[in-house]
Amino acid sequence: MTKDDIHLQKILESKEFQDTMKLDKLSELSNKEIKNFIETTPLYTWKEFKKTNRTSLQIDEIDSFCKTCDQIRPFHDMRPRGSGAGMAIQPLSSGTTNFYFTCVSCKKEYLLCNVEQVIDNQTIKIQKFGELPRKAIDRDKLLKKFFSNDSDNYEKAVVCLSHGYGVAAFAYFRRIIENNIIKLLDMIQEDSSSLANSQEIKEALDNLRKESPMSNKIEIANNALPEYLKPDGLNPLGRLYKILSEGVHNLNDQECLSRANIVQECLKFLISELSTRKTNSDRFKKLVGSLN
Ligand SMILES: [Zn+2]
């Protein structure tokens, strides 16, 4: 190694350099990020952002499910605010912030949440430490039905997901896909049996059922789905196999959490598309079949 190489290596290993690299990856704390954080992040999960010159975390609006209106509605912060006249504007400091939003339609339902913020020179970290009403755990009806033989693991997976326990949620979801992937392949096959390229799809599905390395399966999965199950060319089945191919060991909680969410979204998409089509075609056959 030359002197220059050693010097370069020292820079790359220095704490300052590492910090700058980390900072580059963070997004700025915007109103949109705060809204997303309040709407989706579980309790006691830290999120880190690049510091900006904002003076508070308060935002005016979020979207949330209103149980009185029985749909997603905007919720606004309707608390009266002082004019602030004559007060010096203080930069945001470490401490806590409390949010209070009310449904704009019924003005009855509310969402209250407490957030702790920790601020240093360049970053700001936030976590929720309280929330009312208690968030209902998102149990998808179709998924619940699909996993009826595996309801124990599915229940554990969604509970871990709602608490932000990423490693555990990911492990449970991997287990459920392993146990149920054949059932999913059967549903796809049944659905695609009437398509022009059904033979090609059947062959790909048969290959997926065989014992073979995961890396092959990720590629094969692309041919195993009809076009309407690949929105914008995104292949949800391939994503599921890709995730099965990855171990939990090298991933941190946050990375596992995002993969667990991907698993859930891919499954939701596939199962809801397949069962809607099945319901529609059954209804059609029943109706039209009886009209001869
Ligand atoms: Zn409402």
Coordinates of C-alpha atoms and ligand atoms in Angstrom, one line a residue:
M1 CA 0.0 0.0 0.0
T2 CA 1.3 3.5 -0.8
K3 CA 1.2 6.4 1.6
D4 CA -1.8 7.7 -0.4
D5 CA -3.7 4.5 -0.1
I6 CA -3.2 4.4 3.7
H7 CA -4.3 8.0 3.9
L8 CA -7.4 7.2 1.8
Q9 CA -8.2 4.2 3.9
K10 CA -7.9 6.2 7.1
I11 CA -10.4 8.8 5.7
L12 CA -12.8 6.0 4.7
E13 CA -12.7 4.5 8.1
S14 CA -13.0 7.8 10.0
K15 CA -16.1 8.5 12.0
E16 CA -16.6 11.8 10.2
F17 CA -16.7 10.1 6.8
Q18 CA -19.0 7.3 8.1
D19 CA -21.4 9.9 9.6
T20 CA -21.5 11.9 6.3
M21 CA -22.3 8.7 4.4
K22 CA -25.1 7.9 6.8
L23 CA -26.4 11.4 6.6
D24 CA -26.6 11.2 2.8
K25 CA -28.9 8.2 3.0
L26 CA -31.4 10.0 5.4
S27 CA -34.3 12.0 4.0
E28 CA -35.2 15.4 5.2
L29 CA -37.8 15.8 7.8
S30 CA -40.7 17.3 5.8
N31 CA -44.4 17.6 6.6
K32 CA -45.0 14.6 4.3
E33 CA -42.5 12.5 6.3
I34 CA -44.1 13.5 9.6
K35 CA -47.6 12.7 8.2
N36 CA -46.4 9.3 7.0
F37 CA -44.7 8.7 10.3
I38 CA -47.9 9.4 12.3
E39 CA -50.1 7.4 10.0
T40 CA -48.0 4.2 9.7
T41 CA -45.1 3.9 12.2
P42 CA -45.7 1.6 15.2
L43 CA -45.1 2.7 18.8
Y44 CA -41.5 2.8 20.0
T45 CA -39.9 2.5 16.6
W46 CA -37.2 5.2 16.0
K47 CA -37.0 6.9 12.6
E48 CA -34.1 9.2 11.8
F49 CA -34.0 12.1 9.5
K50 CA -31.8 14.9 8.3
K51 CA -32.3 18.0 10.4
T52 CA -34.0 21.0 8.8
N53 CA -34.6 24.4 10.1
R54 CA -38.2 23.7 11.2
T55 CA -39.3 25.1 14.6
S56 CA -41.8 22.4 15.5
L57 CA -43.0 18.9 14.4
Q58 CA -46.6 20.1 14.2
I59 CA -48.5 19.5 10.9
D60 CA -52.1 20.4 9.9
E61 CA -53.5 17.2 8.5
I62 CA -53.2 13.4 8.4
D63 CA -55.5 10.8 6.9
S64 CA -57.0 8.1 9.0
F65 CA -59.8 5.6 9.2
C66 CA -62.8 7.2 10.9
K67 CA -65.1 4.7 12.5
T68 CA -68.1 7.1 12.6
C69 CA -67.8 8.0 8.9
D70 CA -66.8 4.4 8.2
Q71 CA -64.1 5.4 5.7
I72 CA -60.6 7.0 5.5
R73 CA -61.1 10.8 6.1
P74 CA -58.7 13.7 6.6
F75 CA -58.1 14.6 10.2
H76 CA -57.1 18.1 11.0
D77 CA -55.4 19.7 14.0
M78 CA -58.2 22.0 15.0
R79 CA -56.7 23.3 18.3
P80 CA -56.7 27.0 18.6
R81 CA -53.2 28.4 18.3
G82 CA -51.8 31.6 19.9
S83 CA -50.7 34.3 17.5
G84 CA -47.1 33.9 18.7
A85 CA -46.8 37.7 18.5
G86 CA -43.8 39.0 20.4
M87 CA -42.4 35.5 21.0
A88 CA -38.9 34.7 19.8
I89 CA -38.9 31.8 17.4
Q90 CA -37.0 28.9 19.0
P91 CA -35.4 26.2 16.9
L92 CA -36.8 22.7 17.5
S93 CA -35.2 21.1 20.5
S94 CA -35.1 17.6 22.0
G95 CA -38.3 16.9 24.0
T96 CA -41.8 15.8 23.2
T97 CA -44.6 16.9 20.9
N98 CA -48.2 16.1 21.2
F99 CA -50.5 15.8 18.2
Y100 CA -54.3 16.0 18.2
F101 CA -56.3 15.6 15.1
T102 CA -60.1 15.5 14.6
C103 CA -62.0 14.1 11.7
V104 CA -63.0 17.0 9.4
S105 CA -66.4 15.4 8.5
C106 CA -68.0 14.2 11.7
K107 CA -65.8 16.2 14.1
K108 CA -66.3 13.4 16.5
E109 CA -63.5 11.0 16.1
Y110 CA -60.0 12.0 17.0
L111 CA -56.4 10.8 16.9
L112 CA -54.0 11.7 19.6
C113 CA -50.4 10.8 19.5
N114 CA -47.2 11.6 21.5
V115 CA -43.9 11.8 19.9
E116 CA -40.4 12.1 21.4
Q117 CA -37.8 13.9 19.4
V118 CA -34.0 13.7 19.9
I119 CA -32.0 16.3 18.0
D120 CA -28.3 16.5 17.5
N121 CA -26.2 18.7 15.1
Q122 CA -27.3 17.1 11.9
T123 CA -30.1 14.6 12.6
I124 CA -33.4 14.3 14.3
K125 CA -34.8 11.0 15.6
I126 CA -38.4 10.5 16.5
Q127 CA -40.5 7.8 18.1
K128 CA -44.1 7.5 19.1
F129 CA -44.6 6.8 22.8
G130 CA -48.4 6.9 23.0
E131 CA -51.4 6.8 20.7
L132 CA -55.2 7.0 21.1
P133 CA -57.4 5.3 20.0
R134 CA -55.4 2.1 20.1
K135 CA -54.6 1.2 16.5
A136 CA -56.6 -1.8 15.3
I137 CA -54.3 -4.5 14.1
D138 CA -54.6 -4.8 10.4
R139 CA -55.8 -8.4 9.8
D140 CA -56.7 -8.7 6.1
K141 CA -59.9 -10.8 5.8
L142 CA -58.8 -12.6 2.6
L143 CA -55.4 -13.4 4.0
K144 CA -56.9 -14.6 7.2
K145 CA -59.1 -17.0 5.2
F146 CA -56.2 -18.1 2.9
F147 CA -54.1 -18.8 6.0
S148 CA -56.9 -20.6 7.9
N149 CA -54.7 -23.6 8.4
D150 CA -51.8 -21.5 9.6
S151 CA -53.8 -18.9 11.5
D152 CA -51.5 -19.1 14.5
N153 CA -48.4 -18.0 12.6
Y154 CA -50.4 -15.3 10.7
E155 CA -51.7 -13.9 13.9
K156 CA -48.1 -13.7 15.3
A157 CA -46.8 -12.1 12.1
V158 CA -49.4 -9.3 12.2
V159 CA -48.9 -8.6 15.9
C160 CA -45.1 -8.4 15.4
L161 CA -45.7 -6.1 12.4
S162 CA -47.9 -3.8 14.3
H163 CA -45.3 -3.4 17.1
G164 CA -42.5 -2.9 14.6
Y165 CA -40.7 -6.2 15.7
G166 CA -39.2 -6.6 12.2
V167 CA -37.0 -9.6 12.6
A168 CA -39.8 -11.6 14.2
A169 CA -42.5 -10.5 11.7
F170 CA -40.2 -11.3 8.8
A171 CA -39.4 -14.8 10.2
Y172 CA -43.1 -15.6 10.7
F173 CA -44.1 -14.4 7.2
R174 CA -41.3 -16.5 5.7
R175 CA -42.6 -19.5 7.5
I176 CA -46.2 -18.8 6.3
I177 CA -45.1 -18.5 2.7
E178 CA -43.1 -21.7 2.9
N179 CA -46.2 -23.5 4.3
N180 CA -48.6 -22.0 1.8
I181 CA -46.8 -21.4 -1.5
I182 CA -48.1 -24.5 -3.1
K183 CA -51.7 -23.6 -2.3
L184 CA -51.0 -20.2 -3.9
L185 CA -49.5 -21.9 -7.0
D186 CA -52.7 -24.0 -7.3
M187 CA -54.9 -20.9 -7.2
I188 CA -52.8 -19.3 -10.0
Q189 CA -53.1 -22.4 -12.1
E190 CA -56.8 -22.7 -11.6
D191 CA -57.2 -19.1 -12.6
S192 CA -55.0 -19.2 -15.7
S193 CA -56.4 -22.5 -17.1
S194 CA -58.5 -20.8 -19.7
L195 CA -55.8 -18.4 -21.0
A196 CA -54.1 -18.7 -24.3
N197 CA -50.7 -19.2 -22.8
S198 CA -52.0 -21.5 -20.0
Q199 CA -49.6 -24.3 -21.1
E200 CA -46.5 -22.0 -20.7
I201 CA -47.8 -20.9 -17.3
K202 CA -48.5 -24.5 -16.2
E203 CA -45.0 -25.6 -17.1
A204 CA -43.5 -22.7 -15.1
L205 CA -45.8 -23.5 -12.2
D206 CA -44.7 -27.2 -12.3
N207 CA -41.1 -26.1 -12.3
L208 CA -41.8 -24.0 -9.2
R209 CA -43.2 -27.0 -7.4
K210 CA -40.1 -28.9 -8.0
E211 CA -37.1 -28.8 -5.6
S212 CA -34.7 -26.4 -7.2
P213 CA -32.5 -23.5 -6.0
M214 CA -34.4 -20.4 -5.0
S215 CA -32.4 -18.3 -7.5
N216 CA -33.9 -20.3 -10.4
K217 CA -37.3 -19.9 -9.0
I218 CA -37.1 -16.2 -8.9
E219 CA -36.6 -16.2 -12.7
I220 CA -39.2 -18.9 -13.4
A221 CA -41.8 -17.0 -11.4
N222 CA -41.9 -14.4 -14.1
N223 CA -43.4 -16.9 -16.6
A224 CA -45.7 -18.4 -14.0
L225 CA -48.0 -15.4 -13.8
P226 CA -50.5 -14.1 -16.3
E227 CA -49.9 -10.4 -17.3
Y228 CA -52.8 -9.1 -15.2
L229 CA -51.1 -10.3 -12.0
K230 CA -47.9 -8.3 -12.9
P231 CA -48.9 -4.7 -12.5
D232 CA -46.4 -2.5 -14.4
G233 CA -44.2 -5.6 -14.9
L234 CA -43.8 -6.0 -11.2
N235 CA -43.8 -9.7 -10.3
P236 CA -45.3 -10.3 -6.8
L237 CA -44.5 -14.0 -7.0
G238 CA -40.9 -13.4 -7.9
R239 CA -40.7 -11.0 -5.0
L240 CA -42.0 -13.7 -2.6
Y241 CA -39.4 -16.2 -3.8
K242 CA -36.6 -13.6 -3.6
I243 CA -37.6 -12.9 0.0
L244 CA -37.6 -16.7 0.8
S245 CA -34.1 -16.8 -0.6
E246 CA -32.8 -14.3 1.9
G247 CA -31.9 -15.2 5.4
V248 CA -32.8 -13.1 8.4
H249 CA -29.2 -13.1 9.8
N250 CA -27.7 -10.1 7.9
L251 CA -30.7 -7.8 8.1
N252 CA -31.5 -5.3 10.8
D253 CA -35.0 -4.8 12.3
Q254 CA -35.8 -2.0 9.9
E255 CA -34.9 -4.0 6.8
C256 CA -36.8 -7.0 8.1
L257 CA -39.8 -4.8 8.7
S258 CA -39.8 -3.5 5.2
R259 CA -39.5 -7.0 3.8
A260 CA -42.3 -8.3 6.0
N261 CA -44.5 -5.5 4.6
I262 CA -43.6 -6.4 1.1
V263 CA -44.5 -10.0 1.7
Q264 CA -47.9 -8.9 3.1
E265 CA -48.6 -6.6 0.2
C266 CA -47.6 -9.2 -2.4
L267 CA -49.8 -11.8 -0.8
K268 CA -52.7 -9.4 -0.4
F269 CA -52.4 -8.4 -4.1
L270 CA -52.2 -11.9 -5.5
I271 CA -54.9 -13.4 -3.2
S272 CA -57.4 -10.6 -3.6
E273 CA -57.0 -10.5 -7.4
L274 CA -57.4 -14.3 -7.7
S275 CA -60.3 -14.5 -5.4
T276 CA -62.2 -11.5 -7.0
R277 CA -61.8 -13.1 -10.4
K278 CA -63.0 -16.4 -9.1
T279 CA -66.0 -14.9 -7.4
N280 CA -66.8 -13.0 -10.6
S281 CA -66.5 -15.9 -12.9
D282 CA -68.4 -18.2 -10.6
R283 CA -71.2 -15.6 -10.4
F284 CA -71.1 -15.2 -14.2
K285 CA -71.3 -19.0 -14.9
K286 CA -74.1 -19.4 -12.4
L287 CA -76.2 -16.5 -13.9
V288 CA -75.6 -17.1 -17.6
G289 CA -75.6 -20.9 -17.2
S290 CA -79.1 -20.8 -15.8
L291 CA -80.4 -18.7 -18.7
N292 CA -80.2 -21.3 -21.5
Ligands
ZN1 ZN -65.5 11.1 10.8

